[in-house]
PDB file of C-alpha atoms in Angstrom:
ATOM      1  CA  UNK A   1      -6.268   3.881  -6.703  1.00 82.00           C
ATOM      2  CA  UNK A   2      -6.024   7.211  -8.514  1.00 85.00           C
ATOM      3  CA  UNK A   3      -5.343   6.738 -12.064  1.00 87.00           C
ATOM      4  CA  UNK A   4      -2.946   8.784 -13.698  1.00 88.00           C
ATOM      5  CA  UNK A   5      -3.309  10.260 -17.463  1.00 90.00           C
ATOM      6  CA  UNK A   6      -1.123  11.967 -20.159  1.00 92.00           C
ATOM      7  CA  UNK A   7      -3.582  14.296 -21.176  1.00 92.00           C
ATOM      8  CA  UNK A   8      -2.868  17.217 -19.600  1.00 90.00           C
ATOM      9  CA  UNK A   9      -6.050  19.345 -18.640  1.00 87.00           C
ATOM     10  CA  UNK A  10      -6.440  22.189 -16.648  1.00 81.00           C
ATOM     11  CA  UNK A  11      -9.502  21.608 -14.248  1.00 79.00           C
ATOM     12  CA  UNK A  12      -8.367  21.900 -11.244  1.00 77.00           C
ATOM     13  CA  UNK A  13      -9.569  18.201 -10.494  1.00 78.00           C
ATOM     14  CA  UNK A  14      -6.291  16.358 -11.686  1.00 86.00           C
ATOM     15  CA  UNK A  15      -2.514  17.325 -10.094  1.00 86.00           C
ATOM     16  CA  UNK A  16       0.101  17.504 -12.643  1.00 88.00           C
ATOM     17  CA  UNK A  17       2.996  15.174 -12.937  1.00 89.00           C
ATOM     18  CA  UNK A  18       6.097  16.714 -14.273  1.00 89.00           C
ATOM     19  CA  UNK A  19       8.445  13.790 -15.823  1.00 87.00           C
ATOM     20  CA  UNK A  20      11.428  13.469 -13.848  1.00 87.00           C
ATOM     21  CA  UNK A  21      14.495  11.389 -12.878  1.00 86.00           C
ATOM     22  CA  UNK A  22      12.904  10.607  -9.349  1.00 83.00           C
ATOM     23  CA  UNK A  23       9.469   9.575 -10.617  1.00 85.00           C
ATOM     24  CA  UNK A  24      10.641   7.213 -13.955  1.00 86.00           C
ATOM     25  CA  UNK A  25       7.339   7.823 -15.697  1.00 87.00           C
ATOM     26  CA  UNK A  26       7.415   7.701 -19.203  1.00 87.00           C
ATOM     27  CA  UNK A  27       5.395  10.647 -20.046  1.00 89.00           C
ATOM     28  CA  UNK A  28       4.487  13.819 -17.625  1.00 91.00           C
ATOM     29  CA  UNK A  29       0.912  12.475 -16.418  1.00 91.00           C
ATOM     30  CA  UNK A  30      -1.889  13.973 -14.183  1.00 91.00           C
ATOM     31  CA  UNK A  31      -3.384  12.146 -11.134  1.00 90.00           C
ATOM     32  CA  UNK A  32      -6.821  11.996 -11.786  1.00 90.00           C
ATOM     33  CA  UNK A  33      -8.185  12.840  -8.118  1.00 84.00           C
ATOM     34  CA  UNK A  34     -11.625  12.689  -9.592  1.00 84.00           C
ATOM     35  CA  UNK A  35     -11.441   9.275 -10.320  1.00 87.00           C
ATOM     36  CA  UNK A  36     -10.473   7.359  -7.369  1.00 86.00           C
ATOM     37  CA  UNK A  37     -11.279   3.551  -7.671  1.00 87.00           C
ATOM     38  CA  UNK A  38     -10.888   0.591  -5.923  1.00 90.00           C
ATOM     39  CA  UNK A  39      -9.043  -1.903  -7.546  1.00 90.00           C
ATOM     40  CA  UNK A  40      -8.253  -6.139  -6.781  1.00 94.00           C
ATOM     41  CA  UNK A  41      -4.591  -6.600  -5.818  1.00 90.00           C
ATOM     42  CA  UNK A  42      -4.467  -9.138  -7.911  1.00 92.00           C
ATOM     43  CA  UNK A  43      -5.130  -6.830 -10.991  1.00 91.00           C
ATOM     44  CA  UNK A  44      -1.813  -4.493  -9.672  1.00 86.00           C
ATOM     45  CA  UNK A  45       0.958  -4.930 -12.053  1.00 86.00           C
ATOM     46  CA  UNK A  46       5.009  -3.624 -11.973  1.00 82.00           C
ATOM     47  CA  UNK A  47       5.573  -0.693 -10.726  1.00 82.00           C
ATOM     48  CA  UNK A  48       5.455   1.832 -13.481  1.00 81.00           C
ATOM     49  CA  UNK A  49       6.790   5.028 -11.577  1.00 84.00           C
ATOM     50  CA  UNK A  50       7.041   6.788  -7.958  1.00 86.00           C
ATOM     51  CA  UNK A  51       5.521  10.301  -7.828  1.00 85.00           C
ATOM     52  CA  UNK A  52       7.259  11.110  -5.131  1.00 85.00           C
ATOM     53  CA  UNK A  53       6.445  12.301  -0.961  1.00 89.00           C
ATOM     54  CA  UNK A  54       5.178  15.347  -1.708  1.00 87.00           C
ATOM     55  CA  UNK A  55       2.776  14.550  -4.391  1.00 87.00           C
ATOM     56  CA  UNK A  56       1.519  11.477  -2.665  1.00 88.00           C
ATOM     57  CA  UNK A  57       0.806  13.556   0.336  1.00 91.00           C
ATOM     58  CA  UNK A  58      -1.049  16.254  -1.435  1.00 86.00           C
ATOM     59  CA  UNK A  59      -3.012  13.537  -2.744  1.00 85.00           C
ATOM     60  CA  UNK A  60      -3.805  11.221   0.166  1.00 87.00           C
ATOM     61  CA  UNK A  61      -5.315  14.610   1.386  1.00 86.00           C
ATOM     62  CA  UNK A  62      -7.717  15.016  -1.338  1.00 80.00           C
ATOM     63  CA  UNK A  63      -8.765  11.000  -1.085  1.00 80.00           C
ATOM     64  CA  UNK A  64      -9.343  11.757   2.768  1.00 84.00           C
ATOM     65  CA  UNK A  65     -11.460  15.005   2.358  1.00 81.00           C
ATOM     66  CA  UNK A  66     -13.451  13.256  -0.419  1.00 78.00           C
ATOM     67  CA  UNK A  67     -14.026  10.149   1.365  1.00 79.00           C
ATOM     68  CA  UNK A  68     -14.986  12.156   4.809  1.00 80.00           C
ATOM     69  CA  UNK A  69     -12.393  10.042   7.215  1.00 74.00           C
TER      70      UNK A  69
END
């Protein structure tokens, strides 16, 4: 999982979110790629939002270079 936050910073680390009508969020948000975590399925609520192809790519990218596979 890669928790997603409405503070906005400008590291580098976290991808920005813009709000749109395709993603439903309820606030523009930033991926925190730093911060990936496993997490029981059992814990997964509704889903809150869909960030989208492109986004998801750019981040299943990052997951794979951190986690070497």
């Amino acid at each position: 999982m890669v928790p997603l936050t409405r503070t906005i910073r400008d590291n580098g680390a976290e991808v920005f979110i813009e709000l749109d009508a395709v993603n439903v969020l309820s606030s523009a948000s930033a991926a925190q790629r730093q911060h990936i975590r496993s997490v029981a399925t059992g814990r997964i609520g509704g889903c809150m939002g869909n960030v989208g192809v492109s986004l998801l790519r750019q981040l299943r990218e990052t997951v794979a270079v951190i986690m070497d596979v």
